[in-house]
CSV table of C-alpha atoms in Angstrom, one decimal:
chain,number,residue,atom,x,y,z
A,1,MET,CA,-27.5,-31.7,-15.7
A,2,PRO,CA,-29.2,-29.6,-18.4
A,3,SER,CA,-27.2,-26.8,-19.9
A,4,VAL,CA,-27.4,-23.6,-17.9
A,5,SER,CA,-27.2,-20.2,-19.7
A,6,ILE,CA,-25.9,-17.2,-17.7
A,7,VAL,CA,-26.0,-13.9,-19.5
A,8,VAL,CA,-24.2,-10.8,-18.2
A,9,VAL,CA,-25.1,-7.6,-19.9
A,10,GLY,CA,-22.5,-4.8,-19.8
A,11,GLY,CA,-18.7,-4.9,-20.1
A,12,GLY,CA,-17.7,-2.3,-17.5
A,13,SER,CA,-16.2,-3.0,-14.1
A,14,GLY,CA,-19.2,-4.9,-12.7
A,15,GLY,CA,-20.0,-7.0,-15.8
A,16,THR,CA,-16.3,-7.9,-16.4
A,17,LEU,CA,-15.7,-9.0,-12.9
A,18,THR,CA,-19.0,-10.9,-12.6
A,19,SER,CA,-18.2,-12.8,-15.7
A,20,ASN,CA,-14.8,-13.7,-14.5
A,21,LEU,CA,-16.0,-14.7,-11.1
A,22,LEU,CA,-18.7,-16.9,-12.5
A,23,THR,CA,-16.2,-18.8,-14.7
A,24,LYS,CA,-14.0,-19.3,-11.6
A,25,HIS,CA,-16.9,-20.5,-9.4
A,26,LEU,CA,-18.3,-22.7,-12.2
A,27,ALA,CA,-15.2,-23.9,-13.9
A,28,GLY,CA,-16.0,-27.6,-13.6
A,29,GLU,CA,-19.5,-27.1,-15.0
A,30,ILE,CA,-18.2,-24.9,-17.8
A,31,HIS,CA,-15.6,-27.5,-18.9
A,32,ALA,CA,-18.2,-30.2,-18.7
A,33,ARG,CA,-20.4,-28.0,-21.0
A,34,GLN,CA,-23.1,-27.8,-18.5
A,35,VAL,CA,-22.9,-24.0,-18.0
A,36,THR,CA,-22.1,-21.1,-20.4
A,37,VAL,CA,-21.3,-17.6,-19.3
A,38,HIS,CA,-22.1,-15.0,-22.0
A,39,LEU,CA,-20.8,-11.5,-21.7
A,40,VAL,CA,-22.8,-9.1,-23.9
A,41,SER,CA,-21.0,-5.8,-24.6
A,42,GLY,CA,-21.4,-3.5,-27.5
A,43,SER,CA,-18.1,-1.8,-26.7
A,44,GLN,CA,-14.7,-3.4,-26.4
A,45,ARG,CA,-13.1,-0.2,-24.9
A,46,HIS,CA,-12.8,-0.7,-21.2
A,47,ILE,CA,-12.0,2.6,-19.6
A,48,PHE,CA,-10.7,3.3,-16.0
A,49,GLN,CA,-13.1,6.1,-15.4
A,50,PRO,CA,-11.6,7.5,-12.1
A,51,GLY,CA,-8.7,8.5,-14.3
A,52,TYR,CA,-10.7,11.1,-16.1
A,53,LEU,CA,-9.8,13.6,-13.3
A,54,HIS,CA,-6.1,13.3,-14.0
A,55,VAL,CA,-6.6,13.6,-17.7
A,56,ALA,CA,-8.6,16.8,-17.1
A,57,PHE,CA,-6.5,18.4,-14.4
A,58,ALA,CA,-3.1,16.8,-14.5
A,59,GLY,CA,-2.5,16.2,-18.2
A,60,GLN,CA,-2.5,12.4,-18.1
A,61,GLY,CA,-2.7,10.8,-21.5
A,62,PRO,CA,-6.2,9.6,-22.3
A,63,ALA,CA,-4.9,6.4,-23.8
A,64,GLU,CA,-3.4,5.3,-20.5
A,65,LEU,CA,-7.0,4.8,-19.2
A,66,GLU,CA,-8.0,2.3,-21.8
A,67,ARG,CA,-7.6,-1.5,-22.3
A,68,ASP,CA,-9.2,-3.9,-24.8
A,69,GLU,CA,-12.0,-5.8,-23.1
A,70,HIS,CA,-10.7,-9.1,-24.7
A,71,THR,CA,-7.5,-8.8,-22.6
A,72,LEU,CA,-9.5,-8.5,-19.3
A,73,VAL,CA,-11.9,-11.5,-19.5
A,74,ARG,CA,-11.0,-15.1,-18.8
A,75,LYS,CA,-10.9,-17.5,-21.6
A,76,ASP,CA,-14.0,-19.3,-20.5
A,77,VAL,CA,-16.2,-16.2,-20.9
A,78,HIS,CA,-18.1,-16.3,-24.1
A,79,MET,CA,-17.9,-12.7,-25.4
A,80,ILE,CA,-20.8,-11.4,-27.5
A,81,GLU,CA,-19.6,-8.2,-29.2
A,82,GLN,CA,-23.0,-6.6,-29.6
A,83,SER,CA,-25.2,-4.3,-27.6
A,84,ALA,CA,-28.3,-5.6,-25.9
A,85,GLU,CA,-31.4,-4.0,-27.3
A,86,ARG,CA,-34.1,-5.5,-25.0
A,87,ILE,CA,-34.3,-7.5,-21.8
A,88,ASP,CA,-37.4,-9.4,-21.1
A,89,LEU,CA,-37.4,-10.6,-17.5
A,90,LYS,CA,-40.6,-12.6,-17.8
A,91,ALA,CA,-39.6,-14.5,-20.9
A,92,GLN,CA,-35.9,-14.7,-19.7
A,93,THR,CA,-34.4,-13.4,-22.9
A,94,VAL,CA,-32.0,-10.8,-24.1
A,95,THR,CA,-32.4,-9.5,-27.6
A,96,LEU,CA,-29.1,-8.4,-29.3
A,97,ALA,CA,-28.5,-5.7,-31.9
A,98,SER,CA,-28.5,-8.4,-34.6
A,99,GLY,CA,-32.0,-9.4,-33.7
A,100,GLU,CA,-30.8,-12.7,-32.2
A,101,THR,CA,-32.4,-13.7,-28.9
A,102,LEU,CA,-30.4,-15.2,-26.1
A,103,ARG,CA,-32.3,-17.3,-23.5
A,104,TYR,CA,-31.0,-17.2,-20.0
A,105,ASP,CA,-31.4,-19.1,-16.8
A,106,TYR,CA,-29.6,-16.4,-14.8
A,107,LEU,CA,-29.2,-12.8,-15.8
A,108,VAL,CA,-26.9,-10.0,-14.5
A,109,VAL,CA,-27.6,-6.5,-15.7
A,110,ALA,CA,-24.5,-4.4,-15.4
A,111,THR,CA,-25.3,-1.6,-17.8
A,112,GLY,CA,-24.0,1.3,-15.7
A,113,SER,CA,-25.1,4.9,-15.9
A,114,VAL,CA,-25.1,7.4,-18.7
A,115,PRO,CA,-24.0,11.0,-18.2
A,116,ASN,CA,-26.6,13.0,-19.9
A,117,PRO,CA,-25.6,16.7,-20.4
A,118,LYS,CA,-28.5,17.2,-22.8
A,119,ALA,CA,-31.0,16.8,-20.0
A,120,ILE,CA,-30.2,20.4,-18.9
A,121,PRO,CA,-30.9,23.1,-21.6
A,122,GLY,CA,-27.6,24.7,-22.7
A,123,LEU,CA,-25.3,22.5,-20.6
A,124,SER,CA,-23.8,20.5,-23.4
A,125,GLU,CA,-23.0,23.7,-25.4
A,126,ALA,CA,-21.7,25.6,-22.4
A,127,ALA,CA,-19.8,23.2,-20.1
A,128,LEU,CA,-17.0,20.8,-20.3
A,129,ASN,CA,-17.1,17.7,-18.1
A,130,PHE,CA,-14.9,14.9,-16.7
A,131,HIS,CA,-17.5,12.2,-16.8
A,132,THR,CA,-18.3,11.2,-20.4
A,133,SER,CA,-15.0,10.1,-21.9
A,134,PRO,CA,-11.2,10.5,-21.8
A,135,GLU,CA,-11.5,12.7,-24.9
A,136,GLU,CA,-14.0,15.1,-23.2
A,137,SER,CA,-11.7,15.2,-20.2
A,138,LYS,CA,-8.7,16.1,-22.3
A,139,LYS,CA,-10.6,19.2,-23.6
A,140,ILE,CA,-10.6,20.5,-20.0
A,141,TRP,CA,-6.8,20.1,-19.9
A,142,ASP,CA,-6.4,21.9,-23.2
A,143,VAL,CA,-8.6,24.8,-22.2
A,144,LEU,CA,-7.0,25.1,-18.7
A,145,GLN,CA,-3.5,25.5,-20.3
A,146,ARG,CA,-4.8,28.5,-22.3
A,147,PHE,CA,-6.9,30.0,-19.5
A,148,ASP,CA,-5.4,33.2,-18.2
A,149,GLY,CA,-7.9,34.4,-15.6
A,150,GLY,CA,-11.6,34.8,-14.9
A,151,HIS,CA,-14.4,32.9,-13.1
A,152,VAL,CA,-14.1,29.1,-13.1
A,153,VAL,CA,-17.2,27.3,-11.9
A,154,VAL,CA,-17.0,23.7,-11.0
A,155,GLY,CA,-20.1,21.8,-9.9
A,156,ILE,CA,-22.9,19.3,-10.0
A,157,ALA,CA,-25.6,19.7,-12.7
A,158,GLY,CA,-27.8,16.8,-11.5
A,159,VAL,CA,-28.2,14.0,-9.0
A,160,PRO,CA,-27.4,11.2,-8.6
A,161,HIS,CA,-24.1,11.0,-10.4
A,162,LYS,CA,-21.3,8.5,-10.5
A,163,CYS,CA,-18.3,9.0,-8.1
A,164,PRO,CA,-19.7,11.4,-5.5
A,165,PRO,CA,-16.3,12.9,-4.5
A,166,SER,CA,-15.3,13.7,-8.1
A,167,PRO,CA,-16.8,17.3,-8.2
A,168,ASN,CA,-15.0,18.2,-5.0
A,169,GLU,CA,-11.8,16.5,-6.3
A,170,ALA,CA,-12.1,18.6,-9.5
A,171,ALA,CA,-12.2,21.8,-7.5
A,172,PHE,CA,-9.2,20.8,-5.5
A,173,LEU,CA,-7.2,19.7,-8.6
A,174,ALA,CA,-8.2,22.8,-10.5
A,175,ASP,CA,-7.0,24.9,-7.6
A,176,ASP,CA,-3.7,23.0,-7.5
A,177,TYR,CA,-3.2,23.5,-11.2
A,178,LEU,CA,-3.9,27.2,-11.2
A,179,ARG,CA,-1.5,27.7,-8.3
A,180,LYS,CA,1.2,25.7,-10.1
A,181,ARG,CA,0.8,28.0,-13.1
A,182,GLY,CA,1.0,31.0,-10.9
A,183,ILE,CA,-2.4,32.5,-12.0
A,184,ARG,CA,-4.6,31.5,-9.0
A,185,ASP,CA,-4.8,35.2,-8.0
A,186,LYS,CA,-6.4,36.0,-11.4
A,187,VAL,CA,-9.1,33.3,-11.0
A,188,LYS,CA,-12.3,33.2,-8.9
A,189,LEU,CA,-13.1,29.6,-8.2
A,190,THR,CA,-16.7,28.7,-7.3
A,191,PHE,CA,-18.1,25.3,-6.4
A,192,LEU,CA,-21.8,24.8,-7.2
A,193,THR,CA,-23.8,22.0,-5.4
A,194,PRO,CA,-27.4,21.1,-5.0
A,195,TYR,CA,-26.6,19.9,-1.5
A,196,PRO,CA,-26.7,21.9,1.8
A,197,ARG,CA,-22.9,21.7,2.2
A,198,PRO,CA,-19.7,21.2,0.2
A,199,TYR,CA,-19.9,17.4,0.5
A,200,PRO,CA,-23.3,15.7,0.8
A,201,ALA,CA,-22.3,13.5,3.8
A,202,GLU,CA,-21.8,15.9,6.8
A,203,PRO,CA,-18.8,14.1,8.4
A,204,MET,CA,-16.7,14.4,5.2
A,205,SER,CA,-18.1,17.9,4.5
A,206,ARG,CA,-16.5,18.9,7.8
A,207,VAL,CA,-13.2,17.8,6.2
A,208,VAL,CA,-13.7,19.6,2.9
A,209,GLU,CA,-15.1,22.9,4.1
A,210,PRO,CA,-12.1,24.3,5.9
A,211,ARG,CA,-9.8,23.2,3.0
A,212,PHE,CA,-12.1,24.9,0.5
A,213,GLN,CA,-12.0,28.1,2.6
A,214,LYS,CA,-8.2,27.9,2.9
A,215,ARG,CA,-7.9,27.7,-0.9
A,216,ASP,CA,-10.4,30.5,-1.4
A,217,ILE,CA,-12.9,28.2,-3.2
A,218,GLU,CA,-16.3,29.8,-2.8
A,219,VAL,CA,-19.2,27.3,-2.2
A,220,VAL,CA,-22.7,28.0,-3.4
A,221,THR,CA,-25.2,25.4,-1.9
A,222,PHE,CA,-28.8,24.4,-2.9
A,223,PHE,CA,-28.1,25.2,-6.5
A,224,ASN,CA,-30.1,22.7,-8.6
A,225,VAL,CA,-29.1,23.6,-12.2
A,226,GLU,CA,-32.1,24.4,-14.3
A,227,SER,CA,-30.4,25.8,-17.5
A,228,VAL,CA,-27.3,27.4,-18.9
A,229,ASP,CA,-27.2,30.3,-21.3
A,230,PRO,CA,-23.9,29.9,-23.2
A,231,THR,CA,-24.3,33.3,-24.9
A,232,LYS,CA,-24.6,35.2,-21.7
A,233,ARG,CA,-22.3,32.8,-19.8
A,234,MET,CA,-24.9,32.4,-17.1
A,235,ILE,CA,-26.1,29.4,-15.2
A,236,TYR,CA,-29.5,29.3,-13.5
A,237,SER,CA,-30.9,27.2,-10.7
A,238,LEU,CA,-34.4,25.8,-10.1
A,239,GLU,CA,-34.3,27.8,-6.8
A,240,GLY,CA,-34.2,31.0,-8.8
A,241,GLU,CA,-30.5,31.9,-8.4
A,242,SER,CA,-27.9,32.5,-11.1
A,243,GLN,CA,-24.1,32.6,-11.5
A,244,SER,CA,-21.9,34.0,-14.2
A,245,TYR,CA,-18.9,32.0,-15.4
A,246,ASP,CA,-16.0,32.2,-17.8
A,247,LEU,CA,-15.2,28.5,-17.7
A,248,LEU,CA,-17.8,26.0,-16.7
A,249,LEU,CA,-16.9,22.5,-15.6
A,250,MET,CA,-20.0,20.5,-14.6
A,251,VAL,CA,-20.8,16.9,-13.7
A,252,PRO,CA,-23.8,16.2,-16.0
A,253,PRO,CA,-27.0,14.6,-14.7
A,254,HIS,CA,-27.0,10.8,-15.1
A,255,ARG,CA,-29.6,8.3,-16.2
A,256,GLY,CA,-29.9,4.5,-16.6
A,257,ALA,CA,-28.8,2.8,-19.8
A,258,ASP,CA,-31.0,2.9,-22.9
A,259,VAL,CA,-31.6,-0.9,-22.9
A,260,VAL,CA,-33.1,-0.6,-19.4
A,261,THR,CA,-35.5,2.2,-20.4
A,262,LYS,CA,-36.5,0.5,-23.6
A,263,SER,CA,-37.1,-2.7,-21.8
A,264,GLY,CA,-39.3,-1.1,-19.2
A,265,ILE,CA,-37.3,-2.6,-16.3
A,266,GLY,CA,-36.2,0.7,-14.7
A,267,ASP,CA,-37.8,3.6,-12.9
A,268,ALA,CA,-38.5,7.0,-14.5
A,269,ASP,CA,-34.7,7.7,-14.6
A,270,GLY,CA,-33.8,4.2,-15.8
A,271,TRP,CA,-32.5,2.8,-12.5
A,272,ILE,CA,-33.4,-0.8,-11.9
A,273,PRO,CA,-35.4,-1.6,-8.7
A,274,THR,CA,-33.1,-4.0,-6.9
A,275,ASP,CA,-32.8,-5.6,-3.5
A,276,LYS,CA,-30.1,-3.7,-1.8
A,277,ASN,CA,-28.7,-6.9,-0.1
A,278,THR,CA,-29.1,-9.8,-2.5
A,279,MET,CA,-28.7,-7.7,-5.7
A,280,ARG,CA,-31.8,-9.4,-7.2
A,281,ILE,CA,-34.0,-7.4,-9.4
A,282,THR,CA,-37.2,-6.8,-7.5
A,283,GLY,CA,-39.6,-9.7,-8.2
A,284,TYR,CA,-37.1,-12.0,-9.8
A,285,GLU,CA,-35.0,-14.7,-8.2
A,286,ASN,CA,-32.8,-15.4,-11.2
A,287,ALA,CA,-32.1,-11.8,-12.4
A,288,TYR,CA,-29.6,-9.5,-10.8
A,289,ALA,CA,-28.5,-5.9,-11.2
A,290,ILE,CA,-25.2,-4.5,-10.0
A,291,GLY,CA,-23.2,-1.3,-10.1
A,292,ASP,CA,-24.5,2.1,-11.3
A,293,ALA,CA,-27.5,0.4,-13.0
A,294,THR,CA,-29.5,-0.2,-9.8
A,295,ASN,CA,-31.7,2.1,-7.7
A,296,ILE,CA,-30.1,1.0,-4.4
A,297,PRO,CA,-29.1,3.8,-1.9
A,298,VAL,CA,-25.3,3.6,-2.2
A,299,SER,CA,-22.7,5.6,-4.2
A,300,LYS,CA,-22.4,4.8,-7.9
A,301,THR,CA,-18.7,3.9,-7.9
A,302,GLY,CA,-16.4,1.1,-9.2
A,303,VAL,CA,-15.8,-0.2,-5.7
A,304,THR,CA,-19.5,-0.7,-5.0
A,305,ALA,CA,-19.9,-2.4,-8.4
A,306,HIS,CA,-17.0,-4.7,-7.5
A,307,LEU,CA,-18.5,-5.6,-4.1
A,308,GLU,CA,-21.9,-6.2,-5.6
A,309,SER,CA,-20.4,-8.4,-8.4
A,310,ILE,CA,-19.0,-10.7,-5.7
A,311,VAL,CA,-22.5,-11.0,-4.2
A,312,ALA,CA,-24.3,-11.6,-7.5
A,313,ALA,CA,-21.7,-14.1,-8.8
A,314,ASN,CA,-21.8,-16.1,-5.5
A,315,ASN,CA,-25.6,-16.2,-5.4
A,316,ILE,CA,-25.7,-17.5,-9.0
A,317,ALA,CA,-23.0,-20.1,-8.3
A,318,SER,CA,-24.7,-21.2,-5.1
A,319,SER,CA,-28.0,-21.7,-7.0
A,320,VAL,CA,-26.3,-23.6,-9.8
A,321,HIS,CA,-24.5,-25.8,-7.1
A,322,GLN,CA,-27.9,-26.1,-5.3
A,323,LYS,CA,-26.3,-24.9,-2.1
A,324,ASN,CA,-28.6,-23.3,0.4
A,325,GLN,CA,-26.7,-20.1,0.7
A,326,LEU,CA,-27.7,-16.5,0.1
A,327,TYR,CA,-25.0,-13.7,-0.1
A,328,LYS,CA,-26.1,-10.3,1.1
A,329,TYR,CA,-24.2,-7.0,0.4
A,330,ASN,CA,-24.0,-4.8,3.4
A,331,GLY,CA,-23.8,-1.5,1.5
A,332,ARG,CA,-20.1,-1.0,2.1
A,333,ILE,CA,-18.7,2.1,0.2
A,334,HIS,CA,-15.1,3.1,-0.1
A,335,CYS,CA,-14.6,6.0,-2.4
A,336,PRO,CA,-11.1,7.5,-2.8
A,337,PHE,CA,-11.3,11.3,-2.3
A,338,GLU,CA,-8.4,13.4,-3.6
A,339,MET,CA,-8.0,16.7,-1.8
A,340,GLY,CA,-5.1,18.4,-3.6
A,341,SER,CA,-1.4,18.8,-2.8
A,342,GLY,CA,-0.9,15.1,-3.1
A,343,THR,CA,-3.3,14.1,-0.3
A,344,ALA,CA,-6.4,11.9,-0.2
A,345,ALA,CA,-9.0,10.5,2.1
A,346,PHE,CA,-11.6,7.8,1.7
A,347,VAL,CA,-15.4,8.0,2.0
A,348,ILE,CA,-16.3,5.0,4.0
A,349,GLY,CA,-19.7,3.7,5.2
A,350,SER,CA,-22.3,1.0,4.9
A,351,TYR,CA,-26.1,0.6,5.3
A,352,ASP,CA,-25.5,0.3,9.1
A,353,MET,CA,-22.5,2.6,9.5
A,354,PRO,CA,-22.8,6.3,8.6
A,355,VAL,CA,-20.0,7.9,6.7
A,356,LYS,CA,-17.0,8.6,8.9
A,357,GLU,CA,-14.9,11.7,9.1
A,358,ILE,CA,-11.5,10.8,7.6
A,359,GLN,CA,-8.7,13.3,7.2
A,360,PRO,CA,-6.7,13.4,4.0
A,361,THR,CA,-3.1,12.2,4.2
A,362,ARG,CA,-0.2,11.6,1.9
A,363,ILE,CA,-0.3,7.8,2.7
A,364,ARG,CA,-4.0,7.7,1.7
A,365,TYR,CA,-3.1,9.4,-1.6
A,366,MET,CA,-0.5,6.7,-2.2
A,367,MET,CA,-3.1,4.1,-1.4
A,368,LYS,CA,-5.5,5.6,-3.9
A,369,LYS,CA,-2.7,5.6,-6.6
A,370,GLY,CA,-2.0,2.0,-5.7
A,371,PHE,CA,-5.6,0.9,-6.1
A,372,ALA,CA,-5.7,2.6,-9.5
A,373,ARG,CA,-2.6,0.6,-10.6
A,374,LEU,CA,-4.2,-2.6,-9.4
A,375,TYR,CA,-7.5,-1.9,-11.1
A,376,TRP,CA,-6.9,-4.0,-14.2
A,377,GLN,CA,-5.8,-7.0,-12.1
A,378,THR,CA,-8.7,-6.8,-9.8
A,379,LEU,CA,-11.1,-7.4,-12.7
A,380,SER,CA,-9.7,-10.9,-13.0
A,381,GLY,CA,-11.4,-12.0,-9.7
A,382,ASN,CA,-8.0,-13.3,-8.5
A,383,TRP,CA,-7.4,-10.5,-6.1
A,384,ASP,CA,-10.5,-10.6,-3.9
A,385,TRP,CA,-8.5,-11.9,-1.0
A,386,ILE,CA,-6.8,-8.4,-0.8
A,387,PHE,CA,-10.2,-6.7,-0.9
A,388,GLY,CA,-11.4,-9.1,1.9
A,389,LEU,CA,-8.3,-8.3,4.0
A,390,TYR,CA,-8.6,-4.5,3.4
A,391,PHE,CA,-12.3,-3.9,3.5
A,392,GLY,CA,-13.2,-6.5,6.2
A,393,GLU,CA,-16.8,-7.6,6.0
A,394,THR,CA,-18.6,-6.5,2.8
A,395,HIS,CA,-21.4,-9.1,2.8
A,396,THR,CA,-22.9,-11.8,4.9
A,397,VAL,CA,-23.8,-15.4,3.9
A,398,GLU,CA,-27.1,-16.8,5.2
A,399,ARG,CA,-28.4,-20.3,5.0
A,400,THR,CA,-31.8,-20.6,3.2
B,1,MET,CA,-53.1,17.3,2.9
B,2,LYS,CA,-53.1,15.0,-0.1
B,3,PRO,CA,-49.6,15.2,-1.8
B,4,THR,CA,-49.1,15.4,-5.5
B,5,THR,CA,-46.0,13.1,-5.2
B,6,VAL,CA,-44.8,10.8,-2.5
B,7,VAL,CA,-41.1,10.2,-2.3
B,8,ASP,CA,-40.2,7.2,-0.2
B,9,SER,CA,-36.6,7.6,1.1
B,10,ARG,CA,-37.0,5.4,4.1
B,11,GLY,CA,-33.9,3.3,4.8
B,12,THR,CA,-31.6,5.7,3.0
B,13,MET,CA,-29.0,7.8,4.7
B,14,CYS,CA,-27.8,11.3,3.9
B,15,PRO,CA,-27.8,12.4,1.1
B,16,GLY,CA,-30.5,9.9,0.0
B,17,PRO,CA,-33.6,11.8,1.2
B,18,ILE,CA,-32.5,15.2,-0.1
B,19,THR,CA,-31.3,13.7,-3.4
B,20,ASP,CA,-34.7,12.1,-3.8
B,21,LEU,CA,-36.4,15.4,-2.9
B,22,PHE,CA,-34.4,17.2,-5.6
B,23,ARG,CA,-35.3,14.6,-8.2
B,24,ALA,CA,-39.0,15.1,-7.3
B,25,TYR,CA,-38.6,18.9,-7.3
B,26,ARG,CA,-37.1,18.9,-10.8
B,27,ASN,CA,-40.2,17.1,-12.1
B,28,ALA,CA,-42.7,19.1,-10.0
B,29,ASN,CA,-44.9,22.1,-11.0
B,30,VAL,CA,-45.5,25.2,-8.9
B,31,GLY,CA,-48.4,24.4,-6.5
B,32,ASP,CA,-47.5,20.7,-6.2
B,33,VAL,CA,-47.1,19.2,-2.8
B,34,ILE,CA,-44.2,16.7,-2.4
B,35,GLU,CA,-44.3,14.4,0.5
B,36,LEU,CA,-40.9,13.0,1.6
B,37,LEU,CA,-40.8,9.9,3.8
B,38,ALA,CA,-37.5,9.5,5.6
B,39,THR,CA,-35.8,7.7,8.4
B,40,ASP,CA,-32.6,9.6,8.3
B,41,PRO,CA,-32.6,12.2,11.1
B,42,GLY,CA,-30.8,14.7,9.0
B,43,ALA,CA,-33.6,14.9,6.4
B,44,LYS,CA,-35.7,17.3,8.5
B,45,SER,CA,-33.0,19.9,8.9
B,46,ASP,CA,-31.7,19.6,5.3
B,47,THR,CA,-35.2,20.0,3.9
B,48,ASP,CA,-35.9,22.9,6.2
B,49,ALA,CA,-32.7,24.7,5.2
B,50,TRP,CA,-33.4,24.1,1.5
B,51,ALA,CA,-37.0,25.3,1.8
B,52,LYS,CA,-36.0,28.6,3.5
B,53,ARG,CA,-33.3,29.3,1.0
B,54,SER,CA,-35.3,28.4,-2.1
B,55,GLY,CA,-38.6,30.1,-1.0
B,56,ASN,CA,-40.6,26.8,-1.0
B,57,GLU,CA,-42.9,26.0,1.9
B,58,ILE,CA,-42.9,23.2,4.4
B,59,VAL,CA,-46.6,22.7,5.1
B,60,ALA,CA,-46.3,19.8,7.5
B,61,VAL,CA,-43.8,17.7,9.4
B,62,ILE,CA,-45.5,14.6,10.8
B,63,ASP,CA,-43.7,12.2,13.2
B,64,GLU,CA,-44.8,8.7,12.5
B,65,LYS,CA,-43.8,5.7,14.6
B,66,ASP,CA,-40.6,4.8,12.6
B,67,HIS,CA,-40.2,7.7,10.1
B,68,ILE,CA,-41.1,11.3,9.4
B,69,ARG,CA,-43.3,12.7,6.7
B,70,ILE,CA,-42.4,16.1,5.4
B,71,GLN,CA,-44.8,17.9,3.1
B,72,ILE,CA,-43.4,20.6,0.9
B,73,ARG,CA,-45.4,22.9,-1.3
B,74,VAL,CA,-43.5,24.0,-4.4
B,75,ILE,CA,-43.9,27.8,-4.4
B,76,ARG,CA,-40.9,28.7,-6.4
B,77,LYS,CA,-39.2,27.0,-9.3
B,78,GLY,CA,-36.9,28.3,-12.0
B,79,LYS,CA,-36.4,31.8,-13.3
B,80,GLN,CA,-39.1,34.1,-12.0
């Protein structure tokens, strides 16, 4: 068997898990030196991004969210500690920062999404956020501790963005914190959203809306942020409305990774056209995209990246093994959704199952915390039996 | 009416169509016509509510066999 080169680009949740799963599925071939799995990642900081909220609104230490990528990949993964500069799908090559070119037989692009505050004039100067880094999230915690009253505006500055519940969660957790400090009566709390309702999917919005009302969180809908004036402390919408603020906490617009844009393999915003079931990049049988990097119509979250990794890794392994099998992702989403006072719900749906209405409970909050603790272990690929038991069907397998 | 931009959101569920519409609106100019193709039944009411609130105009809603086409003329965008 000639040597097979598999290149995974991106060392986040999806890329790490895909690399680990491939080395599990292809262990025999790797040990016989018939297959090599390369993981290309310019950063060795692996960050548990859902934890940003707790750094920003509950004072968790930023360092608790971080592990060295070397400790997360299996020994058979060949780590390449450089960023990818260009991906050529036709030539089947990935060019590294050093100029070296890697040839591949199979490719997985897991380059994620990039929060981009600079896309909105004035936003990066005016607003803090809980999406770009643990350090940026810590700034919110520092400011909140000194905040003694005024207008706090929490919201969404562009769509799509990763972790759809996170803006609502931020409003709930900010409210919790301000009540705990005893200054909630000195604060007006407003939630800005481009969507028609507090949460984009109506069944979960029916859960959020009365809870926002009860907590006196004002909701302003159809507010697509156009610009922010940090001097006047005003935020303006494309729809022609405006809001004042004293403290602005906004989810920035997101775009695809630079390497996707530079390589010309994404759409105008850098999302890669991808088959929503097979996870193959449109027009290519040996190239896959997973996680936030794709243009498929599901939430950009760690859980979806995880489930898509399983599909991509199995499809590559099946092809290497010359099995006539094709794995197909069913669009399952499962986003934890914290709603304050130590309660949480989940946003659950799939391509064929609209999002359900799920009430927040203490038990679901404990489940969310449990999943967060399990996160690092789940990247090994050894815990998928738990995902299988818990999620039920997340993909189908067809004979080809 | 010939649209300036066609946004194909067929096969996506809420909030897919309205998200795609907002992406197109962000890049549009006043006077442009955005045509949204959608299969999600909520797309029509969401688009209608947004147009009323924002002062933009729905110029046509066309029921096709397996999807709807909503044409929106951008009347208002940004600080005016």
